[in-house]
PDB file of C-alpha atoms in Angstrom:
ATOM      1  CA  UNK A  15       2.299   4.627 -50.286  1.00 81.00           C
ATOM      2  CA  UNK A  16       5.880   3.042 -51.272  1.00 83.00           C
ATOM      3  CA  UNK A  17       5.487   1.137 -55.071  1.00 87.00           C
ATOM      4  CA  UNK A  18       7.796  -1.707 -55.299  1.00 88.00           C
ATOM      5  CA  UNK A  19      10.627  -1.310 -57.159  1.00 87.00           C
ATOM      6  CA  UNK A  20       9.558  -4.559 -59.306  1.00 91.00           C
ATOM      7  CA  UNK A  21       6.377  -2.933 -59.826  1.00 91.00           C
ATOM      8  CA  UNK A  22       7.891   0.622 -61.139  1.00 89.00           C
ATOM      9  CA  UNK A  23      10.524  -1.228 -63.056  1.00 91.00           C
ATOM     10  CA  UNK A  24       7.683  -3.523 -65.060  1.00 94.00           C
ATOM     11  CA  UNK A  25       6.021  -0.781 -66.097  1.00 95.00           C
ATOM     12  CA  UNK A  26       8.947   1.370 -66.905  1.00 96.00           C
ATOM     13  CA  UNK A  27       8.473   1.124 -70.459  1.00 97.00           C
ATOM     14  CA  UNK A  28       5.442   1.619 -71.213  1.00 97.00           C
ATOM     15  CA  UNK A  29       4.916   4.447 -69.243  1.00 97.00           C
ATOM     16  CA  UNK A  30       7.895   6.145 -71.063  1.00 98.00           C
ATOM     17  CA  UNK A  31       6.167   4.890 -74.392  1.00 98.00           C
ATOM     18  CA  UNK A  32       2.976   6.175 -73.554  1.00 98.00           C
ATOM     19  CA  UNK A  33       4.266   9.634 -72.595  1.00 98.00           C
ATOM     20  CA  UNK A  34       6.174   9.893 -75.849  1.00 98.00           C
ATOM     21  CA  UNK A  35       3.387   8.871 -77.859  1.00 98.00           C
ATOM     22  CA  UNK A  36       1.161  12.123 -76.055  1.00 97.00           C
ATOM     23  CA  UNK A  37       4.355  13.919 -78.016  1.00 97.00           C
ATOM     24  CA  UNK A  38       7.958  14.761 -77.855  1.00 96.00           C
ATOM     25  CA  UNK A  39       9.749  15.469 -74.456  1.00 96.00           C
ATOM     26  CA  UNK A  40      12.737  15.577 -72.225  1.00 95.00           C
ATOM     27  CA  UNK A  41      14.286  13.895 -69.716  1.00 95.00           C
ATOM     28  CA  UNK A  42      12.544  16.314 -66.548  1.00 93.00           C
ATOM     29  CA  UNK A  43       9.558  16.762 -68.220  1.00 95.00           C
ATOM     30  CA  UNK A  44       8.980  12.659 -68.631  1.00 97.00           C
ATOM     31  CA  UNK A  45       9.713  12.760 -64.646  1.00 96.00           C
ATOM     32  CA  UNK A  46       7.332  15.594 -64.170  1.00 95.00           C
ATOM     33  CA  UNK A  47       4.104  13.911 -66.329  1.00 96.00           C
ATOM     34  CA  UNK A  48       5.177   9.987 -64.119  1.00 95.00           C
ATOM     35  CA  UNK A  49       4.241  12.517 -61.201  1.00 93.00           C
ATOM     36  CA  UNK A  50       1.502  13.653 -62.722  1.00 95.00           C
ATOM     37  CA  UNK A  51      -0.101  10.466 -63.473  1.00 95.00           C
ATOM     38  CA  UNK A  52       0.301   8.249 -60.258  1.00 94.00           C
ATOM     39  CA  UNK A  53      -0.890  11.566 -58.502  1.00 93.00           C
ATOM     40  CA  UNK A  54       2.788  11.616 -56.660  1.00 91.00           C
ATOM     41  CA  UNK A  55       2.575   8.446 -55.970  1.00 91.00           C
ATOM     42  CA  UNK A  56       5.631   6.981 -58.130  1.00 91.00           C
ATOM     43  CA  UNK A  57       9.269   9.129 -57.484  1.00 86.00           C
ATOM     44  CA  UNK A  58      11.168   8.775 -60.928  1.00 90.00           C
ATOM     45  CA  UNK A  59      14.783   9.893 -60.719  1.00 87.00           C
ATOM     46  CA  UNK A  60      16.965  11.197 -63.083  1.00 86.00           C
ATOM     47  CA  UNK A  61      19.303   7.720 -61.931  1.00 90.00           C
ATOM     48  CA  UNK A  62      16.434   5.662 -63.419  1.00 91.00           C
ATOM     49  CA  UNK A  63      15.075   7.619 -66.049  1.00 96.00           C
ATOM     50  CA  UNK A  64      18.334   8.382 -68.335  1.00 95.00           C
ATOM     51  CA  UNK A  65      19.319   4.506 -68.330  1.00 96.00           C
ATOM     52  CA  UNK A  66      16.001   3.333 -69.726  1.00 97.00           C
ATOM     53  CA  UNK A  67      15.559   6.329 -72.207  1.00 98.00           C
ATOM     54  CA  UNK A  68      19.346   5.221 -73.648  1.00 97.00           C
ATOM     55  CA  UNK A  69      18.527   1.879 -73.361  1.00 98.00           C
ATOM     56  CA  UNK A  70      15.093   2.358 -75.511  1.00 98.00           C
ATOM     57  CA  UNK A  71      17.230   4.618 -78.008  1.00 98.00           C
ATOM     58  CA  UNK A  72      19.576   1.468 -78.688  1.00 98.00           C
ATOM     59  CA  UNK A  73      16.956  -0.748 -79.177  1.00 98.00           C
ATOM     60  CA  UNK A  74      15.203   2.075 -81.675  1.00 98.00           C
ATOM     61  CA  UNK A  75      11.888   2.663 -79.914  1.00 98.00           C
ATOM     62  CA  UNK A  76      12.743   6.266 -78.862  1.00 98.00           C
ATOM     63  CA  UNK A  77      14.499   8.924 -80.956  1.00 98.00           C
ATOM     64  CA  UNK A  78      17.076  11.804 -79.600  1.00 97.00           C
ATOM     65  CA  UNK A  79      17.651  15.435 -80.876  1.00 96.00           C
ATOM     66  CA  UNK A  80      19.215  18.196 -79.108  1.00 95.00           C
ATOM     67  CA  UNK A  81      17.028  21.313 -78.500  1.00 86.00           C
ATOM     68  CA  UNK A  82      16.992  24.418 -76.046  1.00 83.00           C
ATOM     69  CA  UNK A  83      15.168  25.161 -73.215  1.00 81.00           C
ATOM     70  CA  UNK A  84      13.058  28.372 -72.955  1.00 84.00           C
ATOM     71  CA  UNK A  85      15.919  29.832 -70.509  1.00 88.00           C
ATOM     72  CA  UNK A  86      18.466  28.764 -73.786  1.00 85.00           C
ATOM     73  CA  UNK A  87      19.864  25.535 -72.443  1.00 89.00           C
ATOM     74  CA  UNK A  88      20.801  22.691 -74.577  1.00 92.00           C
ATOM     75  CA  UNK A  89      18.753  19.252 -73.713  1.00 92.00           C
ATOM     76  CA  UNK A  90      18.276  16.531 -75.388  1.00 95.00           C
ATOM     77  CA  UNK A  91      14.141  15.386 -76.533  1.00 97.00           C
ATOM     78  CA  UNK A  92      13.114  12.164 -77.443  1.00 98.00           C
ATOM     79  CA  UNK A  93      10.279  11.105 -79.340  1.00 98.00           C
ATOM     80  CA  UNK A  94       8.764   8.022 -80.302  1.00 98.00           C
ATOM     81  CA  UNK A  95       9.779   5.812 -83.035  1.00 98.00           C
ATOM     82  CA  UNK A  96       7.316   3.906 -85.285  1.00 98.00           C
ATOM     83  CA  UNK A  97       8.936   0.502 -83.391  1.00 98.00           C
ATOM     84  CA  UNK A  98       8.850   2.263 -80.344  1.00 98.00           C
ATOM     85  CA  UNK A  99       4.185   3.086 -81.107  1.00 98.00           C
ATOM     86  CA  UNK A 100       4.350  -1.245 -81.788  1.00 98.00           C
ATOM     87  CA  UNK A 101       5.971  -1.867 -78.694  1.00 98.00           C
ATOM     88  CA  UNK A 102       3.735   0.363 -76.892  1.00 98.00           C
ATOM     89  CA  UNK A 103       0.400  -1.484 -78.725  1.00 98.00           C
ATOM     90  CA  UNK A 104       1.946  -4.812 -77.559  1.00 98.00           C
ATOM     91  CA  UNK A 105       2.883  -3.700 -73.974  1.00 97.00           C
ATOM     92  CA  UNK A 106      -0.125  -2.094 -73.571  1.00 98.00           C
ATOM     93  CA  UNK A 107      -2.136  -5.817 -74.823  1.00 98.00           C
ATOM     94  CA  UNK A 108      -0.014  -7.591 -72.323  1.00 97.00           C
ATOM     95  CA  UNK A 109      -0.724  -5.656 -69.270  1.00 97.00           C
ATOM     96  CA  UNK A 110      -4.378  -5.795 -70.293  1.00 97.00           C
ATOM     97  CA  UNK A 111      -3.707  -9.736 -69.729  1.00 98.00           C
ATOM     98  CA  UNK A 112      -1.627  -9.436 -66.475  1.00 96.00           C
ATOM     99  CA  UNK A 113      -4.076  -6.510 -64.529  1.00 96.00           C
ATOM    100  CA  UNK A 114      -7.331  -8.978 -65.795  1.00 97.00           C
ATOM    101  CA  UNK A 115      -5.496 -11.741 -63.986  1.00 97.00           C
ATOM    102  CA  UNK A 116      -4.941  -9.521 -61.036  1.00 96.00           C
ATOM    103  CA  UNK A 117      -8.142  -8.734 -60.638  1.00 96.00           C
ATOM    104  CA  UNK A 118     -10.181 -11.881 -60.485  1.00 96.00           C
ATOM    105  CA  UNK A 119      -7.483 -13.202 -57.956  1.00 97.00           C
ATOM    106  CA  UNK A 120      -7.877  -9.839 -55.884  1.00 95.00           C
ATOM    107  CA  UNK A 121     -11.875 -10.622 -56.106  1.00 94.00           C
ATOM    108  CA  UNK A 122     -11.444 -14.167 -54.867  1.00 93.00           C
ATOM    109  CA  UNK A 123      -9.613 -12.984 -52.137  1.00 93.00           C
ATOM    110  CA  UNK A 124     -12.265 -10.431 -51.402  1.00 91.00           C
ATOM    111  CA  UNK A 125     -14.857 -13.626 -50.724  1.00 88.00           C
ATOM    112  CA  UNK A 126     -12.787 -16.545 -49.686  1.00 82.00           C
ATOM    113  CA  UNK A 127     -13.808 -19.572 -49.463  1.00 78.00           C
ATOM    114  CA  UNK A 128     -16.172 -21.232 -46.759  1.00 71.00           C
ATOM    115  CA  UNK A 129     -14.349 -23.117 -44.281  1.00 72.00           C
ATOM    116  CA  UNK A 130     -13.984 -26.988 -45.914  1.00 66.00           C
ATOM    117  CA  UNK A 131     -15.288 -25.791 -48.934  1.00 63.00           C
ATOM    118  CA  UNK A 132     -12.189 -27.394 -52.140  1.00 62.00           C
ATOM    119  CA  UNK A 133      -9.729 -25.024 -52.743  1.00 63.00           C
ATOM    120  CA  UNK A 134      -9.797 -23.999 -57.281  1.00 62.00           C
ATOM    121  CA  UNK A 135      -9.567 -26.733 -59.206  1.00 64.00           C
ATOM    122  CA  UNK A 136     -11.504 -29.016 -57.433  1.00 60.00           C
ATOM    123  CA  UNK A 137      -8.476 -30.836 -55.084  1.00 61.00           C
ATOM    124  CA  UNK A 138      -9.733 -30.717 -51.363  1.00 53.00           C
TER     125      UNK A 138
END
């Protein structure tokens, strides 16, 4: 199944936030746990990924620090900032908003309307 790009980009964010909040990572291992999660279904890239994780550094929600790899590269981690846990409580309360809405529109579409019955709100 191909997600939108509008979708993956809305929820950029927060997904980055939420992984970061699980603990500290890196830049393939953030790709590797998106994978995880949608079960393959959402393809990160590298292209997307190092944009928003700069962009959330210069805004102060995520953190950098250069480490090494097990194989003795350098790469760079990133954790979570205390803004960045806020911004992940208020995300997270505003999606809770937008997938309830989703859902009662996706269950009136499930049982539409009898033919000549008024349409919501009441106008025919």
């Amino acid at each position: 199944m191909h997600i939108d790009k509008d979708l993956v980009a809305a929820s950029a964010t927060p997904l980055v936030l939420g992984i970061l909040a699980e603990g500290e990572s890196y830049g393939y291992a953030i790709v590797r746990r998106v994978n995880e999660l949608s079960e393959g279904r959402m393809r990160w890239t590298d292209g997307m990924l190092y944009p928003l994780l700069h962009r959330l550094e210069r805004n102060g929600l995520v953190r950098a620090s250069w480490g090494r790899s097990d194989a003795g590269r350098r790469r760079k981690h990133y954790a979570i900032t205390e803004a960045g846990l806020e911004t992940l409580a208020e995300r997270h309360e505003q999606w809770k908003v937008v997938a309830e809405a989703l859902r009662q529109v996706w269950e009136a579409a499930a049982h539409p309307p009898h033919p000549g019955a008024a349409p919501a709100g009441g106008f025919a």
